[in-house]
Amino acid sequence: MKSTKFSFTKLLLLGFGFFGISLLWPLYNSYVPIFLKDFNLSSTLIGFVMTIDNIFAIIMLPLIGVLSDQTRTQLGRRMPYILVGAPLSAITFALIPLTRAWQLLWLMMLNIIFMNFFMALFRSPVIALMPDITPSEYRSQANGVINFMGGVGALLAFFAGKPLYDKHYSLPFYVAAIIMVVSQLLVVLFIKEDEKYRTKSGEKNKFENVYKKTMVELSENLRDVFKSNEKSLLMMLLSILLWFIGYNALETFFTSYAKFQMGIKESTGALVLGFFSLTFMLFAIPAGFIGSKIGRKKTMTIGLLIVIAILLGVIVSTRLISDANLLTKVFFALFAIGGLGWAMVNVNSLPTIVDMTVGEKVGGYTGLYYFFSMAANIIAPPLAGFFIDKIGYNTLIILTLVFFLLAILTLQFVKRGDVKVRK
């Protein structure tokens, strides 16, 4: 039976799964666009290149989430995907700087596609483990713990990544790949899935009819989104799409913005994002408790208002401050505050989604969450790159602000998904 208690230790161990995933993405988003500039590509084209990987994710994440719902093995329904996807994604991630050194664009592109294919193979199953082992009334707090660990991973990527990158650009990729494999191994070794999702020793793994069941559940999930009379799920997913467009545009091009607009090193720009991740990490657990106390929707709304306020602060400061060093210090402070707001938004969004369904479909709804967040990753880079090419890097912050404003509007139409108290 699923435990009704909030086990911090178990969730901390599970958090290593999210830690490993979150370690790779900041490095990927910060440095791969810089690598692609070596090939004299326009910002628009780089934006499109950065979305190729997400095309696999947007197709695979909902499918893999539902597929893992239907899978039954001796290890459970999520673990097989982790055991296959994690080591293969680590190997292809470590190959990225080598493809830069070889100056073969086609090889770099092929490697990026395979890396993201393998990442998509296990991301939904890892994240779906959180609601699998946590009852509704503790899910905001649990997601706070998971996001805390993700914040540690992102923090490590930014702060340890800078000196490693300055020493040699390949080192962050090699170190992160090794740490990611170890972190996923901890999840497999120490998190045990519910017995009802595991086959007994000697019993055949239950893959028969999995495809048919997967297609049925996937169609039911999509019907829940678009054909339901009550539109809370659609509005919540739309909010996720909008705020991740804003966030991903900023994350993808901020190091380029720092280098070409502010005149500072790209590693310093990554460090500014590191302060955002630092405060996100520190506030992730409190943000979960706040969501449980005052409600997830209200908490996310306050968080969006904080992020909008700091983006306005960034726009004003760039117009009033001409000294690059002073402006950099102001950005450190503003982005640190922004991390608090982002924690309030991000920590409470996934629990809102999964609490709109039943336990047997948690993987599928986790896949829906990632479908819309990955869709944002497809839209944001080329959109931001287009405006940068046509107008300039100063459009980056304005574009981000617009999408966060739209997200706060759609969020107000969400009426379901708050904490379900166990009776």
Coordinates of N, CA and C in Angstrom, one line a residue, residues 166-381:
D166 N 35.9 27.3 -17.8 CA 37.0 28.2 -18.0 C 38.3 27.4 -18.1
K167 N 38.4 26.3 -17.5 CA 39.6 25.4 -17.6 C 39.6 24.7 -18.9
H168 N 38.5 24.1 -19.3 CA 38.3 23.5 -20.6 C 36.8 23.3 -20.8
Y169 N 36.3 23.7 -22.0 CA 34.9 23.6 -22.2 C 34.2 22.2 -22.2
S170 N 35.1 21.2 -22.3 CA 34.5 19.8 -22.3 C 34.3 19.3 -20.8
L171 N 35.0 19.8 -19.9 CA 35.0 19.3 -18.5 C 33.6 19.2 -17.9
P172 N 32.8 20.3 -18.0 CA 31.4 20.2 -17.3 C 30.6 19.1 -17.9
F173 N 30.7 18.8 -19.2 CA 30.0 17.8 -19.8 C 30.4 16.4 -19.3
Y174 N 31.7 16.2 -19.2 CA 32.2 14.9 -18.7 C 31.8 14.6 -17.3
V175 N 32.0 15.6 -16.4 CA 31.7 15.4 -15.0 C 30.2 15.3 -14.8
A176 N 29.4 16.1 -15.4 CA 27.9 16.0 -15.3 C 27.4 14.6 -15.7
A177 N 27.9 14.1 -16.8 CA 27.5 12.8 -17.3 C 27.7 11.7 -16.3
I178 N 28.8 11.7 -15.6 CA 29.2 10.7 -14.6 C 28.2 10.8 -13.4
I179 N 28.0 12.1 -12.9 CA 27.2 12.3 -11.8 C 25.7 11.9 -12.1
M180 N 25.3 12.2 -13.3 CA 23.9 11.8 -13.6 C 23.7 10.3 -13.6
V181 N 24.6 9.5 -14.0 CA 24.4 8.1 -14.0 C 24.4 7.6 -12.6
V182 N 25.3 8.1 -11.7 CA 25.3 7.7 -10.3 C 24.0 8.1 -9.6
S183 N 23.5 9.3 -9.9 CA 22.2 9.7 -9.2 C 21.0 8.9 -9.6
Q184 N 20.9 8.5 -10.9 CA 19.8 7.6 -11.3 C 20.0 6.2 -10.7
L185 N 21.2 5.8 -10.5 CA 21.4 4.5 -9.9 C 20.9 4.4 -8.5
L186 N 21.1 5.6 -7.8 CA 20.6 5.7 -6.4 C 19.1 5.5 -6.3
V187 N 18.4 6.1 -7.3 CA 16.9 6.0 -7.4 C 16.5 4.5 -7.6
V188 N 17.2 3.8 -8.5 CA 16.8 2.4 -8.8 C 17.1 1.5 -7.6
L189 N 18.2 1.8 -6.9 CA 18.6 1.0 -5.7 C 17.7 1.2 -4.5
F190 N 17.3 2.4 -4.3 CA 16.6 2.7 -3.0 C 15.2 3.0 -3.0
I191 N 14.6 3.3 -4.2 CA 13.1 3.5 -4.3 C 12.5 2.2 -4.8
K192 N 11.6 1.7 -4.0 CA 10.9 0.5 -4.4 C 9.4 0.8 -4.7
E193 N 9.0 0.4 -5.9 CA 7.7 0.6 -6.4 C 6.7 -0.3 -5.7
D194 N 5.4 0.1 -5.7 CA 4.3 -0.6 -5.1 C 4.3 -2.0 -5.7
E195 N 4.0 -3.0 -4.8 CA 4.0 -4.4 -5.3 C 3.0 -4.7 -6.4
K196 N 1.9 -3.9 -6.5 CA 0.9 -4.1 -7.5 C 1.4 -3.8 -8.9
Y197 N 2.5 -3.0 -9.0 CA 3.1 -2.7 -10.3 C 4.3 -3.6 -10.6
R198 N 4.6 -4.6 -9.7 CA 5.8 -5.4 -9.9 C 5.3 -6.9 -10.1
T199 N 6.0 -7.5 -11.1 CA 5.8 -9.0 -11.3 C 6.6 -9.7 -10.3
K200 N 6.2 -11.0 -9.9 CA 7.0 -11.8 -9.0 C 8.1 -12.5 -9.7
S201 N 9.1 -12.9 -8.9 CA 10.2 -13.6 -9.4 C 9.8 -14.9 -10.2
G202 N 10.3 -15.0 -11.4 CA 9.9 -16.1 -12.2 C 8.7 -15.9 -13.1
E203 N 7.9 -14.8 -12.8 CA 6.7 -14.5 -13.5 C 7.2 -13.7 -14.7
K204 N 6.5 -13.9 -15.8 CA 6.8 -13.2 -17.1 C 6.5 -11.7 -17.0
N205 N 7.4 -10.9 -17.4 CA 7.1 -9.4 -17.5 C 5.9 -9.2 -18.3
K206 N 5.0 -8.4 -17.9 CA 3.7 -8.2 -18.5 C 3.7 -7.0 -19.5
F207 N 4.1 -7.4 -20.7 CA 4.2 -6.4 -21.8 C 3.0 -6.6 -22.8
E208 N 2.3 -7.7 -22.7 CA 1.3 -8.0 -23.7 C 0.2 -7.0 -23.5
N209 N -0.4 -6.6 -24.6 CA -1.5 -5.6 -24.7 C -1.1 -4.2 -24.2
V210 N 0.2 -4.0 -23.8 CA 0.6 -2.7 -23.3 C 0.4 -1.6 -24.3
Y211 N 0.7 -1.9 -25.6 CA 0.5 -0.9 -26.6 C -0.9 -0.5 -26.8
K212 N -1.9 -1.5 -26.8 CA -3.3 -1.2 -26.9 C -3.8 -0.3 -25.7
K213 N -3.4 -0.8 -24.5 CA -3.8 0.0 -23.3 C -3.2 1.4 -23.3
T214 N -2.0 1.5 -23.8 CA -1.3 2.8 -23.8 C -2.1 3.7 -24.7
M215 N -2.5 3.3 -25.9 CA -3.2 4.1 -26.9 C -4.6 4.5 -26.3
V216 N -5.2 3.6 -25.6 CA -6.5 3.9 -25.0 C -6.4 5.0 -24.0
E217 N -5.4 4.8 -23.1 CA -5.2 5.8 -22.0 C -4.8 7.2 -22.6
L218 N -3.9 7.1 -23.6 CA -3.4 8.4 -24.2 C -4.6 9.2 -24.8
S219 N -5.5 8.5 -25.5 CA -6.6 9.1 -26.1 C -7.6 9.7 -25.0
E220 N -7.7 8.9 -23.9 CA -8.6 9.4 -22.8 C -8.0 10.7 -22.2
N221 N -6.7 10.7 -22.0 CA -6.0 11.9 -21.5 C -6.2 13.1 -22.3
L222 N -6.0 12.9 -23.6 CA -6.2 14.0 -24.6 C -7.7 14.5 -24.6
R223 N -8.6 13.6 -24.4 CA -10.0 13.9 -24.4 C -10.3 14.7 -23.1
D224 N -9.6 14.4 -22.0 CA -9.8 15.1 -20.8 C -9.3 16.6 -20.9
V225 N -8.3 16.8 -21.8 CA -7.8 18.1 -22.0 C -8.7 19.0 -22.8
F226 N -9.1 18.4 -24.0 CA -9.7 19.3 -25.0 C -11.2 19.2 -25.1
K227 N -11.8 18.1 -24.6 CA -13.3 17.9 -24.8 C -14.1 17.9 -23.5
S228 N -13.4 18.1 -22.4 CA -14.1 18.2 -21.1 C -14.8 19.5 -21.0
N229 N -16.0 19.4 -20.4 CA -16.8 20.7 -20.2 C -16.1 21.6 -19.3
E230 N -15.4 21.1 -18.3 CA -14.7 21.9 -17.3 C -13.3 22.1 -17.8
K231 N -12.8 23.3 -18.0 CA -11.6 23.6 -18.7 C -10.4 23.9 -17.8
S232 N -10.4 23.4 -16.5 CA -9.3 23.7 -15.6 C -8.0 23.0 -16.1
L233 N -8.1 21.8 -16.6 CA -6.9 21.1 -17.0 C -6.3 21.8 -18.2
L234 N -7.1 22.2 -19.2 CA -6.7 22.9 -20.4 C -6.0 24.2 -20.0
M235 N -6.7 25.0 -19.1 CA -6.1 26.3 -18.7 C -4.8 26.2 -17.9
M236 N -4.7 25.1 -17.1 CA -3.5 24.9 -16.4 C -2.3 24.5 -17.3
L237 N -2.6 23.7 -18.3 CA -1.6 23.3 -19.2 C -1.2 24.5 -20.1
L238 N -2.2 25.3 -20.5 CA -1.9 26.5 -21.3 C -1.0 27.5 -20.5
S239 N -1.3 27.6 -19.2 CA -0.5 28.4 -18.3 C 1.0 27.9 -18.3
I240 N 1.1 26.6 -18.2 CA 2.5 26.0 -18.2 C 3.2 26.3 -19.5
L241 N 2.4 26.1 -20.6 CA 3.0 26.4 -21.9 C 3.5 27.9 -22.0
L242 N 2.7 28.8 -21.5 CA 3.1 30.2 -21.6 C 4.3 30.6 -20.7
W243 N 4.2 30.2 -19.5 CA 5.4 30.6 -18.6 C 6.7 29.9 -19.0
F244 N 6.6 28.7 -19.6 CA 7.8 28.0 -20.0 C 8.3 28.6 -21.3
I245 N 7.5 29.1 -22.2 CA 8.0 29.9 -23.3 C 8.8 31.0 -22.9
G246 N 8.3 31.8 -21.9 CA 9.1 32.9 -21.4 C 10.4 32.5 -20.7
Y247 N 10.3 31.5 -19.9 CA 11.5 31.0 -19.2 C 12.5 30.4 -20.1
N248 N 12.1 29.6 -21.1 CA 13.0 28.9 -21.9 C 13.7 29.9 -22.9
A249 N 13.0 30.9 -23.3 CA 13.6 31.9 -24.2 C 14.7 32.6 -23.4
L250 N 14.5 32.9 -22.2 CA 15.5 33.6 -21.4 C 16.7 32.7 -21.1
E251 N 16.4 31.4 -20.7 CA 17.4 30.5 -20.4 C 18.3 30.2 -21.6
T252 N 17.7 30.0 -22.8 CA 18.4 29.7 -24.0 C 19.4 30.8 -24.4
F253 N 18.9 32.0 -24.4 CA 19.7 33.1 -25.0 C 20.3 34.1 -24.0
F254 N 20.2 33.8 -22.6 CA 20.7 34.8 -21.7 C 22.3 34.8 -21.7
T255 N 22.9 33.7 -21.9 CA 24.4 33.7 -22.0 C 24.8 34.5 -23.2
S256 N 24.1 34.4 -24.3 CA 24.4 35.1 -25.5 C 24.1 36.6 -25.3
Y257 N 23.0 36.9 -24.6 CA 22.6 38.3 -24.2 C 23.7 38.9 -23.4
A258 N 24.2 38.1 -22.4 CA 25.3 38.6 -21.6 C 26.6 39.0 -22.4
K259 N 26.9 38.1 -23.3 CA 28.1 38.3 -24.1 C 28.0 39.4 -25.1
F260 N 26.9 39.4 -25.9 CA 26.8 40.3 -27.0 C 26.1 41.6 -26.7
Q261 N 25.2 41.6 -25.7 CA 24.5 42.9 -25.3 C 25.2 43.6 -24.1
M262 N 25.5 42.8 -23.1 CA 26.1 43.4 -21.9 C 27.6 43.5 -22.0
G263 N 28.3 42.7 -22.8 CA 29.7 42.8 -23.0 C 30.5 42.0 -21.9
I264 N 29.8 41.0 -21.3 CA 30.5 40.2 -20.2 C 30.7 38.8 -20.7
K265 N 31.5 38.0 -20.0 CA 31.7 36.6 -20.5 C 30.5 35.8 -20.3
E266 N 30.3 34.8 -21.3 CA 29.2 33.9 -21.2 C 29.1 33.1 -20.0
S267 N 30.3 32.8 -19.4 CA 30.3 32.0 -18.1 C 29.8 32.9 -17.0
T268 N 30.0 34.2 -17.0 CA 29.4 35.1 -16.0 C 27.9 35.2 -16.2
G269 N 27.4 35.2 -17.4 CA 26.0 35.2 -17.7 C 25.4 33.9 -17.1
A270 N 26.1 32.8 -17.3 CA 25.6 31.5 -16.7 C 25.5 31.6 -15.2
L271 N 26.5 32.3 -14.6 CA 26.5 32.5 -13.2 C 25.4 33.3 -12.6
V272 N 24.9 34.3 -13.4 CA 23.8 35.1 -13.1 C 22.5 34.2 -13.0
L273 N 22.4 33.3 -14.0 CA 21.3 32.3 -13.9 C 21.5 31.4 -12.7
G274 N 22.8 31.2 -12.3 CA 23.1 30.3 -11.2 C 22.5 30.9 -9.9
F275 N 22.5 32.2 -9.8 CA 21.9 32.8 -8.6 C 20.3 32.6 -8.6
F276 N 19.7 32.6 -9.8 CA 18.3 32.3 -9.9 C 18.1 30.9 -9.4
S277 N 18.9 30.0 -9.8 CA 18.8 28.6 -9.4 C 19.1 28.4 -7.9
L278 N 20.0 29.2 -7.4 CA 20.3 29.1 -6.0 C 19.1 29.4 -5.1
T279 N 18.4 30.6 -5.4 CA 17.3 30.9 -4.6 C 16.1 30.0 -4.9
F280 N 16.0 29.5 -6.1 CA 15.0 28.5 -6.4 C 15.1 27.3 -5.5
M281 N 16.4 26.8 -5.4 CA 16.6 25.7 -4.6 C 16.3 25.9 -3.2
L282 N 16.8 27.0 -2.6 CA 16.6 27.3 -1.2 C 15.1 27.5 -0.9
F283 N 14.3 28.0 -1.8 CA 12.9 28.3 -1.5 C 11.9 27.2 -2.0
A284 N 12.5 26.1 -2.6 CA 11.6 25.1 -3.2 C 10.8 24.4 -2.1
I285 N 11.4 24.0 -1.0 CA 10.6 23.3 0.0 C 9.6 24.2 0.7
P286 N 10.0 25.5 1.1 CA 9.0 26.4 1.6 C 7.9 26.7 0.7
A287 N 8.2 26.7 -0.6 CA 7.2 27.0 -1.6 C 6.1 25.9 -1.7
G288 N 6.6 24.6 -1.4 CA 5.6 23.5 -1.4 C 4.7 23.6 -0.2
F289 N 5.3 24.0 1.0 CA 4.5 24.1 2.2 C 3.5 25.3 2.1
I290 N 3.9 26.4 1.4 CA 3.1 27.5 1.2 C 1.9 27.1 0.3
G291 N 2.2 26.4 -0.8 CA 1.1 25.9 -1.6 C 0.1 25.0 -0.9
S292 N 0.6 24.2 0.0 CA -0.3 23.3 0.8 C -1.1 24.1 1.8
K293 N -0.6 25.2 2.3 CA -1.2 26.0 3.3 C -2.3 27.0 2.7
I294 N -1.9 27.8 1.7 CA -2.8 28.8 1.2 C -3.5 28.4 -0.1
G295 N -3.0 27.3 -0.7 CA -3.6 26.9 -2.0 C -2.6 27.0 -3.1
R296 N -2.6 26.1 -4.0 CA -1.6 26.1 -5.1 C -1.8 27.2 -6.1
K297 N -3.0 27.4 -6.5 CA -3.3 28.5 -7.5 C -2.8 29.8 -6.9
K298 N -3.2 30.2 -5.7 CA -2.8 31.4 -5.1 C -1.3 31.6 -5.0
T299 N -0.6 30.5 -4.6 CA 0.8 30.5 -4.5 C 1.5 30.7 -5.9
M300 N 1.0 30.1 -6.9 CA 1.5 30.2 -8.3 C 1.3 31.7 -8.8
T301 N 0.1 32.2 -8.5 CA -0.2 33.6 -8.9 C 0.8 34.6 -8.2
I302 N 1.1 34.4 -6.9 CA 2.0 35.3 -6.2 C 3.4 35.1 -6.9
G303 N 3.8 33.9 -7.1 CA 5.1 33.6 -7.7 C 5.3 34.3 -9.1
L304 N 4.2 34.2 -9.9 CA 4.3 34.9 -11.2 C 4.4 36.4 -11.1
L305 N 3.7 37.0 -10.1 CA 3.8 38.4 -9.9 C 5.2 38.8 -9.5
I306 N 5.9 38.0 -8.7 CA 7.3 38.3 -8.3 C 8.2 38.3 -9.6
V307 N 8.0 37.2 -10.4 CA 8.9 37.1 -11.6 C 8.6 38.3 -12.5
I308 N 7.3 38.7 -12.7 CA 7.0 39.8 -13.6 C 7.6 41.1 -13.0
A309 N 7.6 41.3 -11.7 CA 8.2 42.5 -11.1 C 9.7 42.5 -11.3
I310 N 10.4 41.4 -11.2 CA 11.9 41.5 -11.4 C 12.2 41.6 -12.9
L311 N 11.4 41.1 -13.8 CA 11.6 41.4 -15.2 C 11.4 42.9 -15.6
L312 N 10.4 43.5 -15.0 CA 10.3 45.0 -15.1 C 11.5 45.7 -14.5
G313 N 12.0 45.2 -13.4 CA 13.3 45.7 -12.8 C 14.5 45.6 -13.8
V314 N 14.6 44.5 -14.5 CA 15.6 44.3 -15.4 C 15.5 45.3 -16.6
I315 N 14.3 45.5 -17.1 CA 14.1 46.4 -18.2 C 14.5 47.8 -17.8
V316 N 14.1 48.2 -16.6 CA 14.4 49.6 -16.1 C 15.9 49.8 -15.8
S317 N 16.5 48.8 -15.2 CA 17.9 48.9 -14.9 C 18.8 49.0 -16.1
T318 N 18.4 48.3 -17.2 CA 19.2 48.3 -18.4 C 19.2 49.7 -19.1
R319 N 18.1 50.4 -18.8 CA 17.9 51.8 -19.4 C 18.6 52.9 -18.5
L320 N 18.7 52.6 -17.2 CA 19.3 53.6 -16.3 C 20.8 53.4 -16.0
I321 N 21.3 52.2 -16.2 CA 22.7 51.8 -15.8 C 23.5 51.5 -17.0
S322 N 24.5 52.3 -17.2 CA 25.4 52.1 -18.4 C 26.6 51.3 -18.1
D323 N 27.0 51.3 -16.8 CA 28.3 50.6 -16.4 C 28.0 49.0 -16.4
A324 N 28.7 48.3 -17.1 CA 28.5 46.8 -17.3 C 28.7 46.1 -15.9
N325 N 29.7 46.5 -15.2 CA 30.0 45.8 -13.9 C 28.8 46.0 -12.9
L326 N 28.4 47.3 -12.8 CA 27.3 47.6 -11.9 C 26.0 46.9 -12.3
L327 N 25.7 46.9 -13.6 CA 24.5 46.3 -14.2 C 24.6 44.8 -13.9
T328 N 25.7 44.2 -14.0 CA 25.9 42.7 -13.7 C 25.5 42.5 -12.2
K329 N 25.9 43.3 -11.3 CA 25.6 43.2 -9.9 C 24.1 43.3 -9.6
V330 N 23.5 44.3 -10.3 CA 22.0 44.4 -10.2 C 21.3 43.2 -10.7
F331 N 21.8 42.6 -11.8 CA 21.2 41.4 -12.4 C 21.3 40.3 -11.4
F332 N 22.5 40.1 -10.7 CA 22.6 39.1 -9.7 C 21.5 39.2 -8.7
A333 N 21.3 40.4 -8.2 CA 20.3 40.6 -7.1 C 18.9 40.3 -7.6
L334 N 18.5 40.9 -8.8 CA 17.2 40.7 -9.4 C 16.9 39.2 -9.7
F335 N 17.8 38.5 -10.3 CA 17.6 37.1 -10.6 C 17.5 36.3 -9.4
A336 N 18.2 36.7 -8.3 CA 18.1 36.0 -7.0 C 16.7 36.1 -6.5
I337 N 16.1 37.3 -6.6 CA 14.7 37.4 -6.1 C 13.7 36.7 -7.1
G338 N 14.0 36.7 -8.4 CA 13.2 36.0 -9.3 C 13.1 34.5 -9.0
G339 N 14.2 33.9 -8.5 CA 14.2 32.5 -8.2 C 13.2 32.1 -7.1
L340 N 12.9 33.0 -6.2 CA 11.9 32.8 -5.2 C 10.5 32.6 -5.8
G341 N 10.2 33.6 -6.7 CA 8.9 33.5 -7.4 C 8.8 32.3 -8.3
W342 N 9.8 31.9 -9.0 CA 9.8 30.8 -9.9 C 9.6 29.5 -9.1
A343 N 10.1 29.4 -7.9 CA 9.9 28.3 -7.0 C 8.4 28.1 -6.7
M344 N 7.8 29.2 -6.3 CA 6.4 29.2 -6.0 C 5.5 28.7 -7.2
V345 N 5.9 29.0 -8.4 CA 5.2 28.6 -9.6 C 5.5 27.2 -9.9
N346 N 6.8 26.8 -10.0 CA 7.2 25.5 -10.5 C 6.9 24.4 -9.6
V347 N 7.1 24.6 -8.3 CA 6.9 23.5 -7.3 C 5.4 23.1 -7.3
N348 N 4.5 24.0 -7.5 CA 3.1 23.7 -7.3 C 2.3 23.3 -8.6
S349 N 3.0 23.4 -9.7 CA 2.3 23.2 -11.0 C 2.1 21.7 -11.3
L350 N 3.1 20.8 -11.1 CA 2.9 19.4 -11.4 C 1.9 18.8 -10.4
P351 N 2.0 19.1 -9.1 CA 0.9 18.5 -8.2 C -0.5 18.9 -8.6
T352 N -0.6 20.1 -9.1 CA -1.9 20.6 -9.6 C -2.4 19.7 -10.7
I353 N -1.5 19.4 -11.7 CA -1.9 18.5 -12.8 C -2.3 17.1 -12.4
V354 N -1.4 16.5 -11.6 CA -1.6 15.1 -11.2 C -2.8 14.9 -10.3
D355 N -3.2 16.0 -9.5 CA -4.4 15.9 -8.7 C -5.7 16.1 -9.4
M356 N -5.6 16.2 -10.7 CA -6.8 16.2 -11.5 C -7.1 14.9 -12.1
T357 N -6.4 13.8 -11.6 CA -6.6 12.5 -12.2 C -6.5 11.4 -11.0
V358 N -6.6 10.1 -11.4 CA -6.4 9.0 -10.5 C -5.0 8.5 -10.5
G359 N -4.6 7.7 -9.5 CA -3.3 7.1 -9.4 C -2.9 6.3 -10.6
E360 N -3.8 5.6 -11.2 CA -3.4 4.7 -12.3 C -3.0 5.5 -13.6
K361 N -3.3 6.8 -13.6 CA -3.0 7.6 -14.8 C -2.0 8.7 -14.5
V362 N -1.3 8.6 -13.4 CA -0.4 9.6 -13.0 C 0.7 9.8 -14.0
G363 N 1.3 8.7 -14.6 CA 2.3 8.8 -15.6 C 1.9 9.5 -16.8
G364 N 0.6 9.2 -17.2 CA 0.1 9.9 -18.4 C -0.1 11.4 -18.2
Y365 N -0.6 11.8 -17.0 CA -0.8 13.2 -16.8 C 0.6 13.9 -16.5
T366 N 1.5 13.2 -16.0 CA 2.9 13.7 -15.9 C 3.4 14.0 -17.4
G367 N 3.1 13.0 -18.3 CA 3.5 13.2 -19.7 C 2.8 14.4 -20.3
L368 N 1.5 14.7 -19.9 CA 0.9 15.9 -20.4 C 1.6 17.2 -20.0
Y369 N 2.0 17.2 -18.7 CA 2.7 18.3 -18.1 C 4.0 18.6 -19.0
Y370 N 4.7 17.5 -19.3 CA 5.9 17.7 -20.0 C 5.7 17.9 -21.5
F371 N 4.6 17.4 -22.0 CA 4.2 17.7 -23.4 C 4.1 19.3 -23.6
F372 N 3.4 19.9 -22.7 CA 3.2 21.4 -22.8 C 4.5 22.2 -22.5
S373 N 5.2 21.7 -21.5 CA 6.5 22.4 -21.2 C 7.5 22.2 -22.3
M374 N 7.5 21.0 -22.9 CA 8.4 20.8 -24.1 C 8.0 21.5 -25.3
A375 N 6.6 21.7 -25.5 CA 6.1 22.5 -26.6 C 6.7 23.9 -26.5
A376 N 6.7 24.4 -25.2 CA 7.3 25.7 -25.0 C 8.8 25.8 -25.5
N377 N 9.5 24.7 -25.2 CA 10.9 24.6 -25.6 C 11.1 24.6 -27.2
I378 N 10.0 24.2 -27.9 CA 10.1 24.2 -29.3 C 9.7 25.6 -29.8
I379 N 8.8 26.3 -29.2 CA 8.3 27.6 -29.7 C 9.3 28.7 -29.3
A380 N 9.9 28.6 -28.0 CA 10.6 29.7 -27.5 C 11.9 30.1 -28.2
P381 N 12.8 29.1 -28.4 CA 14.1 29.5 -29.0 C 14.0 30.2 -30.4

